[in-house]
Amino acid sequence: RVVDGYRRIRNTLRFLLANVSDFDVATDSVGPDDLLEIDRFALARASQLQDEILAHYQVYEFHPVVAKLQVYCSEDLGAFYLDVLKDRLYTTGPKSLARRSAQTALWHITQAMLRWMAPFMSFTAEEAWAVFAPARGSIFKQTYWPLATPDAALLAKWAAIRGVREAVNKAIEDLRSAGGVGSSLQAVVSITAPPETHALLASLGDDLKFVCITSAVTLLAGDTLAIGVAAATAPKCERCWHY
């Protein structure tokens, strides 16, 4: 389990480093107000986690930090944020706002995460720091990264959106098990949602399909949450793999 946990953190770090390799914060950074909403959410979640981690470090509690970092890499990043970002990072213009917004968030998350890791994954953190910021000496001469105060309303909104996404994933998985689709991009989804949830999802506009990682999403009003999934019949784009 220790090896699996280490690999999860290390592989997450490799993804972060690879996707900010062409990013220069001095010229490419996107301002906080211009970031895409999901990127602002990712930074708010990182800030929330940092508050928890620093509270543990104040009283020399290392084990909870290890556990929370593993869950963060596995669930918050791997199973959600980084999964959603891949389309944007790999298929939008190299210098587009969409890609630079994602890279800005990833750069800040990497700055923070390397510092969280350093007290207990010292060699890995130092090795990664030499790649990430070679001109700044040892990571052990750094202080914790100053992230903005977490936006409680934004965190609550995206917690609800992630709940809907989990329901969509389950419905797609059921269709996949029946042999109806392969990847989630082969699916087209209809979401029937009650008013409050409908408003949250509608606020995402066309980005809803990217959050669900499907080729199309139809949003309908109803009394309860219901998910419909079918295989796409449109042709597949060779560049972005959407149907």
PDB file of C-alpha atoms in Angstrom, residues 14-172:
ATOM      1  CA  ARG A  14       4.779  13.771 -13.427  1.00  0.00           C
ATOM      2  CA  PHE A  15       1.528  14.855 -15.117  1.00  0.00           C
ATOM      3  CA  LEU A  16       1.754  18.306 -13.520  1.00  0.00           C
ATOM      4  CA  LEU A  17       5.400  18.808 -14.505  1.00  0.00           C
ATOM      5  CA  ALA A  18       4.818  17.620 -18.074  1.00  0.00           C
ATOM      6  CA  ASN A  19       1.906  19.987 -18.630  1.00  0.00           C
ATOM      7  CA  VAL A  20       3.636  23.126 -17.347  1.00  0.00           C
ATOM      8  CA  SER A  21       6.900  22.419 -19.184  1.00  0.00           C
ATOM      9  CA  ASP A  22       6.136  25.093 -21.836  1.00  0.00           C
ATOM     10  CA  PHE A  23       4.594  27.542 -19.361  1.00  0.00           C
ATOM     11  CA  ASP A  24       6.396  30.759 -18.373  1.00  0.00           C
ATOM     12  CA  VAL A  25       4.573  32.353 -15.466  1.00  0.00           C
ATOM     13  CA  ALA A  26       5.973  35.803 -16.302  1.00  0.00           C
ATOM     14  CA  THR A  27       4.453  35.886 -19.798  1.00  0.00           C
ATOM     15  CA  ASP A  28       1.782  33.169 -19.953  1.00  0.00           C
ATOM     16  CA  SER A  29      -0.016  33.463 -16.607  1.00  0.00           C
ATOM     17  CA  VAL A  30      -3.751  34.217 -16.604  1.00  0.00           C
ATOM     18  CA  GLY A  31      -5.091  36.597 -13.931  1.00  0.00           C
ATOM     19  CA  PRO A  32      -7.404  35.273 -11.181  1.00  0.00           C
ATOM     20  CA  ASP A  33     -10.476  36.997 -12.638  1.00  0.00           C
ATOM     21  CA  ASP A  34      -9.847  35.611 -16.133  1.00  0.00           C
ATOM     22  CA  LEU A  35      -9.371  31.973 -15.145  1.00  0.00           C
ATOM     23  CA  LEU A  36     -12.033  29.523 -16.258  1.00  0.00           C
ATOM     24  CA  GLU A  37     -14.398  28.672 -13.414  1.00  0.00           C
ATOM     25  CA  ILE A  38     -13.249  25.075 -13.018  1.00  0.00           C
ATOM     26  CA  ASP A  39      -9.654  26.304 -12.718  1.00  0.00           C
ATOM     27  CA  ARG A  40     -10.693  28.741 -10.003  1.00  0.00           C
ATOM     28  CA  PHE A  41     -12.417  25.838  -8.257  1.00  0.00           C
ATOM     29  CA  ALA A  42      -9.245  23.723  -8.458  1.00  0.00           C
ATOM     30  CA  LEU A  43      -7.222  26.484  -6.808  1.00  0.00           C
ATOM     31  CA  ALA A  44      -9.888  26.974  -4.126  1.00  0.00           C
ATOM     32  CA  ARG A  45      -9.791  23.233  -3.375  1.00  0.00           C
ATOM     33  CA  ALA A  46      -5.980  23.322  -3.187  1.00  0.00           C
ATOM     34  CA  SER A  47      -6.157  26.261  -0.790  1.00  0.00           C
ATOM     35  CA  GLN A  48      -8.729  24.447   1.361  1.00  0.00           C
ATOM     36  CA  LEU A  49      -6.476  21.386   1.532  1.00  0.00           C
ATOM     37  CA  GLN A  50      -3.421  23.503   2.324  1.00  0.00           C
ATOM     38  CA  ASP A  51      -5.199  24.990   5.336  1.00  0.00           C
ATOM     39  CA  GLU A  52      -5.860  21.453   6.611  1.00  0.00           C
ATOM     40  CA  ILE A  53      -2.310  20.291   5.919  1.00  0.00           C
ATOM     41  CA  LEU A  54      -0.653  23.241   7.657  1.00  0.00           C
ATOM     42  CA  ALA A  55      -2.876  22.719  10.695  1.00  0.00           C
ATOM     43  CA  HIS A  56      -1.557  19.136  10.913  1.00  0.00           C
ATOM     44  CA  TYR A  57       2.056  20.241  10.454  1.00  0.00           C
ATOM     45  CA  GLN A  58       1.695  22.761  13.287  1.00  0.00           C
ATOM     46  CA  VAL A  59       1.264  19.860  15.706  1.00  0.00           C
ATOM     47  CA  TYR A  60       3.653  17.445  13.915  1.00  0.00           C
ATOM     48  CA  GLU A  61       0.903  15.163  12.576  1.00  0.00           C
ATOM     49  CA  PHE A  62       2.473  13.700   9.456  1.00  0.00           C
ATOM     50  CA  HIS A  63       0.293  10.651   8.861  1.00  0.00           C
ATOM     51  CA  PRO A  64      -2.950  12.598   8.150  1.00  0.00           C
ATOM     52  CA  VAL A  65      -1.036  14.733   5.637  1.00  0.00           C
ATOM     53  CA  VAL A  66       0.145  11.638   3.773  1.00  0.00           C
ATOM     54  CA  ALA A  67      -3.396  10.228   3.710  1.00  0.00           C
ATOM     55  CA  LYS A  68      -4.983  13.502   2.558  1.00  0.00           C
ATOM     56  CA  LEU A  69      -2.393  14.038  -0.169  1.00  0.00           C
ATOM     57  CA  GLN A  70      -3.021  10.527  -1.509  1.00  0.00           C
ATOM     58  CA  VAL A  71      -6.787  11.129  -1.601  1.00  0.00           C
ATOM     59  CA  TYR A  72      -6.252  14.550  -3.208  1.00  0.00           C
ATOM     60  CA  CYS A  73      -4.084  13.077  -5.980  1.00  0.00           C
ATOM     61  CA  SER A  74      -6.443  10.161  -6.521  1.00  0.00           C
ATOM     62  CA  GLU A  75      -9.876  11.787  -6.286  1.00  0.00           C
ATOM     63  CA  ASP A  76      -9.649  15.579  -6.596  1.00  0.00           C
ATOM     64  CA  LEU A  77      -6.981  15.563  -9.311  1.00  0.00           C
ATOM     65  CA  GLY A  78      -6.777  12.144 -10.988  1.00  0.00           C
ATOM     66  CA  ALA A  79     -10.459  11.204 -10.990  1.00  0.00           C
ATOM     67  CA  PHE A  80     -11.808  14.687 -11.638  1.00  0.00           C
ATOM     68  CA  TYR A  81      -9.805  17.828 -12.412  1.00  0.00           C
ATOM     69  CA  LEU A  82      -6.928  16.398 -14.449  1.00  0.00           C
ATOM     70  CA  ASP A  83      -9.307  14.030 -16.213  1.00  0.00           C
ATOM     71  CA  VAL A  84     -11.475  16.963 -17.308  1.00  0.00           C
ATOM     72  CA  LEU A  85      -8.430  19.051 -18.313  1.00  0.00           C
ATOM     73  CA  LYS A  86      -6.961  16.586 -20.821  1.00  0.00           C
ATOM     74  CA  ASP A  87      -9.193  17.762 -23.681  1.00  0.00           C
ATOM     75  CA  ARG A  88      -8.228  21.366 -23.089  1.00  0.00           C
ATOM     76  CA  LEU A  89      -4.526  20.710 -22.597  1.00  0.00           C
ATOM     77  CA  TYR A  90      -4.114  18.451 -25.618  1.00  0.00           C
ATOM     78  CA  THR A  91      -6.537  19.790 -28.247  1.00  0.00           C
ATOM     79  CA  THR A  92      -6.841  23.581 -27.819  1.00  0.00           C
ATOM     80  CA  GLY A  93      -4.337  26.084 -29.212  1.00  0.00           C
ATOM     81  CA  PRO A  94      -0.960  26.036 -27.388  1.00  0.00           C
ATOM     82  CA  LYS A  95      -1.309  29.694 -26.342  1.00  0.00           C
ATOM     83  CA  SER A  96      -5.109  29.850 -26.113  1.00  0.00           C
ATOM     84  CA  LEU A  97      -6.831  31.232 -23.023  1.00  0.00           C
ATOM     85  CA  ALA A  98      -8.367  27.796 -22.348  1.00  0.00           C
ATOM     86  CA  ARG A  99      -4.963  26.097 -22.198  1.00  0.00           C
ATOM     87  CA  ARG A 100      -3.112  28.904 -20.439  1.00  0.00           C
ATOM     88  CA  SER A 101      -5.869  29.090 -17.799  1.00  0.00           C
ATOM     89  CA  ALA A 102      -5.416  25.387 -17.089  1.00  0.00           C
ATOM     90  CA  GLN A 103      -1.631  25.729 -16.990  1.00  0.00           C
ATOM     91  CA  THR A 104      -1.851  28.680 -14.591  1.00  0.00           C
ATOM     92  CA  ALA A 105      -3.875  26.576 -12.149  1.00  0.00           C
ATOM     93  CA  LEU A 106      -1.543  23.579 -12.565  1.00  0.00           C
ATOM     94  CA  TRP A 107       1.515  25.775 -11.967  1.00  0.00           C
ATOM     95  CA  HIS A 108       0.121  27.068  -8.656  1.00  0.00           C
ATOM     96  CA  ILE A 109      -0.965  23.561  -7.605  1.00  0.00           C
ATOM     97  CA  THR A 110       2.539  22.233  -8.352  1.00  0.00           C
ATOM     98  CA  GLN A 111       4.124  25.035  -6.316  1.00  0.00           C
ATOM     99  CA  ALA A 112       1.902  24.171  -3.357  1.00  0.00           C
ATOM    100  CA  MET A 113       2.036  20.389  -3.673  1.00  0.00           C
ATOM    101  CA  LEU A 114       5.835  20.130  -3.764  1.00  0.00           C
ATOM    102  CA  ARG A 115       5.986  22.041  -0.491  1.00  0.00           C
ATOM    103  CA  TRP A 116       3.317  19.788   1.108  1.00  0.00           C
ATOM    104  CA  MET A 117       5.327  16.720   0.095  1.00  0.00           C
ATOM    105  CA  ALA A 118       8.770  17.916   1.143  1.00  0.00           C
ATOM    106  CA  PRO A 119       8.672  16.974   4.870  1.00  0.00           C
ATOM    107  CA  PHE A 120       7.933  13.294   4.183  1.00  0.00           C
ATOM    108  CA  MET A 121       8.820  12.695   0.488  1.00  0.00           C
ATOM    109  CA  SER A 122      12.007  14.695   0.714  1.00  0.00           C
ATOM    110  CA  PHE A 123      14.039  13.176  -2.116  1.00  0.00           C
ATOM    111  CA  THR A 124      11.132  13.116  -4.585  1.00  0.00           C
ATOM    112  CA  ALA A 125      10.197  16.713  -3.767  1.00  0.00           C
ATOM    113  CA  GLU A 126      13.796  17.904  -4.150  1.00  0.00           C
ATOM    114  CA  GLU A 127      14.248  16.024  -7.435  1.00  0.00           C
ATOM    115  CA  ALA A 128      11.006  17.434  -8.859  1.00  0.00           C
ATOM    116  CA  TRP A 129      11.848  20.935  -7.619  1.00  0.00           C
ATOM    117  CA  ALA A 130      15.133  20.799  -9.563  1.00  0.00           C
ATOM    118  CA  VAL A 131      13.082  20.232 -12.731  1.00  0.00           C
ATOM    119  CA  PHE A 132      10.300  22.681 -11.886  1.00  0.00           C
ATOM    120  CA  ALA A 133      12.337  25.622 -10.548  1.00  0.00           C
ATOM    121  CA  PRO A 134      16.037  24.908 -11.210  1.00  0.00           C
ATOM    122  CA  ALA A 135      17.127  28.500 -10.543  1.00  0.00           C
ATOM    123  CA  ARG A 136      15.655  28.681  -7.030  1.00  0.00           C
ATOM    124  CA  GLY A 137      17.953  26.343  -5.090  1.00  0.00           C
ATOM    125  CA  SER A 138      16.650  23.748  -2.660  1.00  0.00           C
ATOM    126  CA  ILE A 139      12.964  23.337  -1.924  1.00  0.00           C
ATOM    127  CA  PHE A 140      13.892  23.314   1.762  1.00  0.00           C
ATOM    128  CA  LYS A 141      14.691  27.033   1.494  1.00  0.00           C
ATOM    129  CA  GLN A 142      11.114  27.780   0.401  1.00  0.00           C
ATOM    130  CA  THR A 143       8.056  28.703   2.450  1.00  0.00           C
ATOM    131  CA  TYR A 144       4.521  27.423   1.827  1.00  0.00           C
ATOM    132  CA  TRP A 145       2.865  28.784  -1.302  1.00  0.00           C
ATOM    133  CA  PRO A 146       0.466  31.732  -0.753  1.00  0.00           C
ATOM    134  CA  LEU A 147      -2.861  30.542  -2.169  1.00  0.00           C
ATOM    135  CA  ALA A 148      -5.943  32.766  -2.099  1.00  0.00           C
ATOM    136  CA  THR A 149      -8.576  32.235   0.610  1.00  0.00           C
ATOM    137  CA  PRO A 150     -10.906  29.376  -0.443  1.00  0.00           C
ATOM    138  CA  ASP A 151     -14.185  30.516  -2.018  1.00  0.00           C
ATOM    139  CA  ALA A 152     -16.823  28.614  -0.010  1.00  0.00           C
ATOM    140  CA  ALA A 153     -19.620  29.247  -2.520  1.00  0.00           C
ATOM    141  CA  LEU A 154     -17.496  28.013  -5.416  1.00  0.00           C
ATOM    142  CA  LEU A 155     -16.485  24.890  -3.487  1.00  0.00           C
ATOM    143  CA  ALA A 156     -20.122  24.116  -2.652  1.00  0.00           C
ATOM    144  CA  LYS A 157     -21.233  24.635  -6.267  1.00  0.00           C
ATOM    145  CA  TRP A 158     -18.608  22.296  -7.670  1.00  0.00           C
ATOM    146  CA  ALA A 159     -19.224  19.678  -4.992  1.00  0.00           C
ATOM    147  CA  ALA A 160     -22.805  19.498  -6.301  1.00  0.00           C
ATOM    148  CA  ILE A 161     -21.597  19.368  -9.932  1.00  0.00           C
ATOM    149  CA  ARG A 162     -19.199  16.552  -9.083  1.00  0.00           C
ATOM    150  CA  GLY A 163     -22.097  14.640  -7.552  1.00  0.00           C
ATOM    151  CA  VAL A 164     -23.992  14.856 -10.850  1.00  0.00           C
ATOM    152  CA  ARG A 165     -20.864  13.827 -12.750  1.00  0.00           C
ATOM    153  CA  GLU A 166     -20.547  10.710 -10.610  1.00  0.00           C
ATOM    154  CA  ALA A 167     -24.133   9.790 -11.512  1.00  0.00           C
ATOM    155  CA  VAL A 168     -23.326  10.332 -15.207  1.00  0.00           C
ATOM    156  CA  ASN A 169     -20.192   8.172 -14.901  1.00  0.00           C
ATOM    157  CA  LYS A 170     -22.222   5.380 -13.312  1.00  0.00           C
ATOM    158  CA  ALA A 171     -24.791   5.492 -16.116  1.00  0.00           C
ATOM    159  CA  ILE A 172     -22.034   5.407 -18.756  1.00  0.00           C
TER     160      ILE A 172
END
